[in-house]
mmCIF file of C-alpha atoms in Angstrom:
data_model
loop_
_atom_site.group_PDB
_atom_site.id
_atom_site.type_symbol
_atom_site.label_atom_id
_atom_site.label_comp_id
_atom_site.label_asym_id
_atom_site.label_seq_id
_atom_site.Cartn_x
_atom_site.Cartn_y
_atom_site.Cartn_z
ATOM 1 C CA MET X 1 17.246 13.194 7.014
ATOM 2 C CA SER X 2 15.667 9.536 7.303
ATOM 3 C CA LYS X 3 14.934 7.448 3.920
ATOM 4 C CA VAL X 4 12.236 8.227 2.149
ATOM 5 C CA ILE X 5 9.009 5.354 2.216
ATOM 6 C CA LEU X 6 7.078 5.606 -0.638
ATOM 7 C CA ALA X 7 3.225 4.766 0.176
ATOM 8 C CA PRO X 8 1.541 4.563 -3.079
ATOM 9 C CA SER X 9 -2.411 4.993 -2.716
ATOM 10 C CA ILE X 10 -4.764 1.825 -3.422
ATOM 11 C CA LEU X 11 -7.728 4.605 -3.876
ATOM 12 C CA THR X 12 -6.058 5.341 -8.121
ATOM 13 C CA ALA X 13 -5.581 1.400 -8.450
ATOM 14 C CA ASN X 14 -7.390 -0.560 -10.946
ATOM 15 C CA THR X 15 -8.591 -2.831 -7.880
ATOM 16 C CA ARG X 16 -9.960 -4.984 -10.668
ATOM 17 C CA TYR X 17 -6.321 -6.180 -11.555
ATOM 18 C CA LEU X 18 -5.038 -5.505 -7.715
ATOM 19 C CA ASP X 19 -3.145 -8.399 -7.460
ATOM 20 C CA ILE X 20 -1.084 -6.608 -10.752
ATOM 21 C CA GLU X 21 -1.284 -3.195 -8.792
ATOM 22 C CA LEU X 22 0.256 -4.662 -5.519
ATOM 23 C CA GLY X 23 3.337 -6.530 -7.237
ATOM 24 C CA ILE X 24 3.618 -3.072 -9.608
ATOM 25 C CA ALA X 25 3.959 -0.915 -6.063
ATOM 26 C CA GLU X 26 6.317 -4.155 -4.299
ATOM 27 C CA PHE X 27 8.325 -4.190 -7.922
ATOM 28 C CA SER X 28 8.800 -0.335 -7.766
ATOM 29 C CA GLY X 29 10.210 0.163 -4.221
ATOM 30 C CA ALA X 30 7.440 1.465 -2.258
ATOM 31 C CA GLU X 31 7.497 -0.602 1.233
ATOM 32 C CA TYR X 32 3.604 0.736 2.063
ATOM 33 C CA ILE X 33 0.509 0.619 0.474
ATOM 34 C CA HIS X 34 -2.093 3.328 1.890
ATOM 35 C CA VAL X 35 -5.468 2.225 1.842
ATOM 36 C CA ASP X 36 -8.175 4.824 2.356
ATOM 37 C CA ILE X 37 -11.579 3.988 3.881
ATOM 38 C CA MET X 38 -13.989 6.196 4.331
ATOM 39 C CA ASP X 39 -17.488 6.261 5.937
ATOM 40 C CA GLY X 40 -19.347 8.656 3.670
ATOM 41 C CA LEU X 41 -20.323 10.664 6.787
ATOM 42 C CA PHE X 42 -16.687 11.760 7.558
ATOM 43 C CA VAL X 43 -16.409 12.793 4.533
ATOM 44 C CA ALA X 44 -18.965 13.056 1.290
ATOM 45 C CA ASN X 45 -17.550 9.788 -0.388
ATOM 46 C CA LYS X 46 -17.513 6.475 0.857
ATOM 47 C CA THR X 47 -14.791 3.814 0.192
ATOM 48 C CA TRP X 48 -14.688 0.077 1.189
ATOM 49 C CA ASP X 49 -14.295 -1.408 4.650
ATOM 50 C CA ALA X 50 -12.616 -4.248 6.643
ATOM 51 C CA SER X 51 -13.598 -6.743 4.456
ATOM 52 C CA PHE X 52 -11.703 -5.474 1.299
ATOM 53 C CA LEU X 53 -8.234 -5.201 3.205
ATOM 54 C CA ALA X 54 -8.990 -8.700 4.660
ATOM 55 C CA SER X 55 -8.868 -10.024 1.074
ATOM 56 C CA PHE X 56 -5.915 -9.212 -0.264
ATOM 57 C CA SER X 57 -3.660 -8.741 3.234
ATOM 58 C CA LYS X 58 -2.207 -11.926 3.198
ATOM 59 C CA LYS X 59 -0.865 -11.251 -0.497
ATOM 60 C CA THR X 60 1.558 -8.725 -0.343
ATOM 61 C CA LYS X 61 4.570 -7.806 1.695
ATOM 62 C CA LEU X 62 3.756 -4.107 1.763
ATOM 63 C CA VAL X 63 3.119 -2.632 5.209
ATOM 64 C CA LYS X 64 -0.886 -2.129 4.921
ATOM 65 C CA ASP X 65 -0.916 1.253 5.672
ATOM 66 C CA VAL X 66 -4.806 2.492 6.732
ATOM 67 C CA HIS X 67 -6.303 5.622 6.599
ATOM 68 C CA ILE X 68 -9.492 5.895 8.270
ATOM 69 C CA MET X 69 -11.759 9.323 7.589
ATOM 70 C CA VAL X 70 -14.693 7.953 9.766
ATOM 71 C CA VAL X 71 -16.820 9.271 12.040
ATOM 72 C CA GLU X 72 -15.811 7.531 15.808
ATOM 73 C CA PRO X 73 -13.169 5.961 15.087
ATOM 74 C CA TRP X 74 -12.610 3.729 17.798
ATOM 75 C CA LYS X 75 -15.589 1.775 16.467
ATOM 76 C CA TRP X 76 -13.426 0.634 13.542
ATOM 77 C CA ILE X 77 -10.320 -0.502 15.098
ATOM 78 C CA VAL X 78 -10.765 -4.448 16.277
ATOM 79 C CA ARG X 79 -12.053 -5.595 12.622
ATOM 80 C CA LEU X 80 -9.419 -3.524 10.630
ATOM 81 C CA ALA X 81 -6.482 -5.287 13.048
ATOM 82 C CA LYS X 82 -8.502 -8.544 12.285
ATOM 83 C CA ALA X 83 -8.402 -7.495 8.289
ATOM 84 C CA GLY X 84 -4.414 -7.134 8.373
ATOM 85 C CA ALA X 85 -3.911 -3.680 9.158
ATOM 86 C CA ASP X 86 -0.236 -2.711 10.317
ATOM 87 C CA ILE X 87 -0.969 1.182 11.153
ATOM 88 C CA ILE X 88 -4.325 2.551 11.597
ATOM 89 C CA THR X 89 -4.812 6.354 11.367
ATOM 90 C CA PHE X 90 -7.358 8.096 12.019
ATOM 91 C CA HIS X 91 -8.395 12.005 12.434
ATOM 92 C CA LEU X 92 -8.299 14.073 14.999
ATOM 93 C CA GLU X 93 -11.348 15.422 13.820
ATOM 94 C CA ALA X 94 -12.954 12.738 14.271
ATOM 95 C CA CYS X 95 -13.009 12.613 18.179
ATOM 96 C CA LYS X 96 -14.817 15.210 20.271
ATOM 97 C CA ASP X 97 -12.366 15.891 23.025
ATOM 98 C CA GLU X 98 -9.246 14.109 24.156
ATOM 99 C CA GLN X 99 -10.205 11.265 25.526
ATOM 100 C CA ASP X 100 -12.204 10.133 22.798
ATOM 101 C CA VAL X 101 -8.093 10.567 21.158
ATOM 102 C CA THR X 102 -6.645 8.699 23.888
ATOM 103 C CA ARG X 103 -9.001 5.810 23.780
ATOM 104 C CA THR X 104 -8.796 5.364 20.084
ATOM 105 C CA ILE X 105 -4.911 5.273 20.199
ATOM 106 C CA ASP X 106 -4.879 2.880 23.232
ATOM 107 C CA LEU X 107 -6.893 0.355 21.292
ATOM 108 C CA ILE X 108 -4.671 0.210 18.225
ATOM 109 C CA HIS X 109 -2.065 -0.507 20.572
ATOM 110 C CA LYS X 110 -3.966 -2.764 22.017
ATOM 111 C CA CYS X 111 -4.382 -4.790 18.935
ATOM 112 C CA GLY X 112 -0.985 -5.025 18.328
ATOM 113 C CA LYS X 113 -0.821 -1.975 15.892
ATOM 114 C CA LYS X 114 0.701 0.812 14.703
ATOM 115 C CA ALA X 115 -1.105 3.926 15.516
ATOM 116 C CA GLY X 116 -1.567 7.257 14.029
ATOM 117 C CA ILE X 117 -3.402 10.330 13.716
ATOM 118 C CA ALA X 118 -3.840 12.396 10.610
ATOM 119 C CA ILE X 119 -5.443 16.359 10.322
ATOM 120 C CA SER X 120 -6.788 18.030 7.986
ATOM 121 C CA PRO X 121 -5.620 21.274 6.102
ATOM 122 C CA ASN X 122 -7.885 23.768 8.789
ATOM 123 C CA THR X 123 -6.359 22.049 11.674
ATOM 124 C CA THR X 124 -3.478 23.725 13.130
ATOM 125 C CA SER X 125 -0.312 21.404 13.895
ATOM 126 C CA HIS X 126 0.051 22.376 17.759
ATOM 127 C CA ALA X 127 -3.719 20.889 18.158
ATOM 128 C CA LEU X 128 -1.641 17.544 17.263
ATOM 129 C CA PHE X 129 1.526 18.430 20.187
ATOM 130 C CA PRO X 130 -0.734 16.515 23.400
ATOM 131 C CA PHE X 131 -0.667 12.748 21.659
ATOM 132 C CA ILE X 132 2.803 12.870 19.503
ATOM 133 C CA HIS X 133 4.457 10.976 22.217
ATOM 134 C CA LYS X 134 1.940 8.478 22.033
ATOM 135 C CA LEU X 135 1.938 8.074 17.815
ATOM 136 C CA GLU X 136 4.241 6.116 15.855
ATOM 137 C CA GLN X 137 2.998 7.667 12.641
ATOM 138 C CA ILE X 138 1.552 11.167 11.902
ATOM 139 C CA LEU X 139 -0.417 11.988 8.599
ATOM 140 C CA ILE X 140 -0.887 15.866 7.303
ATOM 141 C CA MET X 141 -3.321 16.236 4.682
ATOM 142 C CA THR X 142 -2.138 18.606 1.995
ATOM 143 C CA VAL X 143 -5.615 18.464 0.072
ATOM 144 C CA VAL X 144 -9.119 18.545 1.331
ATOM 145 C CA PRO X 145 -9.927 14.725 2.520
ATOM 146 C CA GLY X 146 -12.310 12.331 0.511
ATOM 147 C CA LYS X 147 -11.183 12.426 -2.558
ATOM 148 C CA GLY X 148 -8.344 11.747 -4.931
ATOM 149 C CA GLY X 149 -6.776 14.018 -7.667
ATOM 150 C CA GLN X 150 -6.357 17.118 -6.301
ATOM 151 C CA SER X 151 -3.759 19.792 -6.277
ATOM 152 C CA PHE X 152 -1.367 20.095 -3.357
ATOM 153 C CA LEU X 153 -1.876 22.755 -0.629
ATOM 154 C CA PRO X 154 1.378 24.426 -0.219
ATOM 155 C CA SER X 155 0.280 25.702 3.422
ATOM 156 C CA ALA X 156 0.500 22.247 4.755
ATOM 157 C CA LEU X 157 4.478 22.286 4.593
ATOM 158 C CA ALA X 158 4.325 24.849 7.239
ATOM 159 C CA LYS X 159 2.626 22.065 9.580
ATOM 160 C CA VAL X 160 4.933 19.368 8.574
ATOM 161 C CA ARG X 161 8.195 22.350 9.411
ATOM 162 C CA GLU X 162 6.234 22.517 12.953
ATOM 163 C CA ILE X 163 5.532 19.261 13.744
ATOM 164 C CA ARG X 164 9.610 17.775 12.301
ATOM 165 C CA HIS X 165 10.760 21.043 14.829
ATOM 166 C CA GLU X 166 8.245 19.446 17.474
ATOM 167 C CA ILE X 167 9.071 15.765 17.216
ATOM 168 C CA ASP X 168 12.898 16.468 16.999
ATOM 169 C CA GLU X 169 13.247 18.747 19.531
ATOM 170 C CA PHE X 170 11.048 17.091 22.001
ATOM 171 C CA THR X 171 10.079 13.673 22.187
ATOM 172 C CA ILE X 172 12.003 11.173 23.772
ATOM 173 C CA GLY X 173 12.744 7.513 22.402
ATOM 174 C CA GLU X 174 11.349 6.188 19.266
ATOM 175 C CA LYS X 175 10.482 9.267 17.036
ATOM 176 C CA PRO X 176 7.111 9.237 14.196
ATOM 177 C CA LEU X 177 7.343 9.238 11.227
ATOM 178 C CA ILE X 178 5.873 12.256 9.551
ATOM 179 C CA GLU X 179 3.531 11.385 6.795
ATOM 180 C CA VAL X 180 1.775 13.590 3.465
ATOM 181 C CA ASP X 181 -0.780 12.809 1.476
ATOM 182 C CA GLY X 182 -2.323 14.524 -1.215
ATOM 183 C CA GLY X 183 -1.700 15.818 -4.477
ATOM 184 C CA ILE X 184 2.243 13.982 -4.518
ATOM 185 C CA ASN X 185 4.474 14.211 -7.144
ATOM 186 C CA ARG X 186 8.233 15.129 -8.242
ATOM 187 C CA LEU X 187 8.140 18.702 -7.093
ATOM 188 C CA THR X 188 6.029 18.551 -4.401
ATOM 189 C CA GLY X 189 7.270 15.562 -2.707
ATOM 190 C CA ARG X 190 11.133 17.467 -2.905
ATOM 191 C CA LEU X 191 8.794 19.951 -0.972
ATOM 192 C CA ALA X 192 7.209 17.942 1.724
ATOM 193 C CA ARG X 193 11.098 15.630 1.851
ATOM 194 C CA GLU X 194 12.938 19.048 2.414
ATOM 195 C CA ALA X 195 10.191 20.309 5.030
ATOM 196 C CA GLY X 196 10.744 17.463 7.243
ATOM 197 C CA ALA X 197 8.427 14.166 5.768
ATOM 198 C CA ASP X 198 9.326 11.014 5.757
ATOM 199 C CA ILE X 199 6.405 8.775 3.912
ATOM 200 C CA LEU X 200 5.152 10.043 0.690
ATOM 201 C CA VAL X 201 1.619 8.968 0.045
ATOM 202 C CA ALA X 202 1.101 9.004 -4.484
ATOM 203 C CA GLY X 203 -1.689 8.278 -6.055
ATOM 204 C CA SER X 204 -2.629 9.527 -9.289
ATOM 205 C CA TYR X 205 0.786 10.449 -10.472
ATOM 206 C CA LEU X 206 1.539 6.789 -9.949
ATOM 207 C CA TYR X 207 -0.673 4.116 -11.049
ATOM 208 C CA GLY X 208 -2.755 4.874 -14.208
ATOM 209 C CA HIS X 209 1.181 5.908 -15.684
ATOM 210 C CA PRO X 210 2.919 3.105 -17.807
ATOM 211 C CA ASP X 211 6.474 4.776 -16.344
ATOM 212 C CA PHE X 212 4.958 3.836 -12.808
ATOM 213 C CA LYS X 213 8.812 2.348 -11.697
ATOM 214 C CA GLU X 214 10.170 5.265 -13.030
ATOM 215 C CA ARG X 215 8.056 7.889 -11.219
ATOM 216 C CA ALA X 216 8.125 5.856 -7.823
ATOM 217 C CA ALA X 217 12.430 5.634 -8.655
ATOM 218 C CA HIS X 218 12.062 9.990 -8.448
ATOM 219 C CA LEU X 219 10.264 10.227 -5.153
ATOM 220 C CA LEU X 220 12.144 7.348 -3.680
ATOM 221 C CA LYS X 221 15.739 9.313 -4.202
ATOM 222 C CA LEU X 222 14.304 12.616 -2.724
#
């Protein structure tokens, strides 16, 4: 099994003290910082845009792992790439057909960034299979997308196992990493790792706790 990559979610950080929050994540061994961007249309909530990412992207060594929950995701790619995104993950459900999916992946790559696709709890893992060979990352939502602090959905573990099998058995060359997002803590992180996840996104389990470093250490040992 590959080493675990920890991606603290900035959604639950105190953005008034963003430099400190990023520093804590980096000091605690995280490699990524997970940035959720919501447009208020694809999901009910609305968060930041590319300008927010640009405000801190050059201030940290963390990989900017940008998860966009937006309609027409291809319209966001160039701005996010210029703002400092390293990985851009969009939702399969935001695309009406295979052509939309492919052009969004191709545009991310054209901008020199890594491409990921996310699927929500109601989407099957098989819907991703035609695109796996084009991706660097696959994000399995273990909660309903749109807000932090939700409980982990165990049904997501079967999807992780199915995608892990598909990648290991049929992907030639560099294999995409599997990321899980939602309700991750010491227990659910272990379950996700056992199912085949490479990247753990954790928000409320880490931020807002004085023992952030110790909690991160537990996840990094999984």
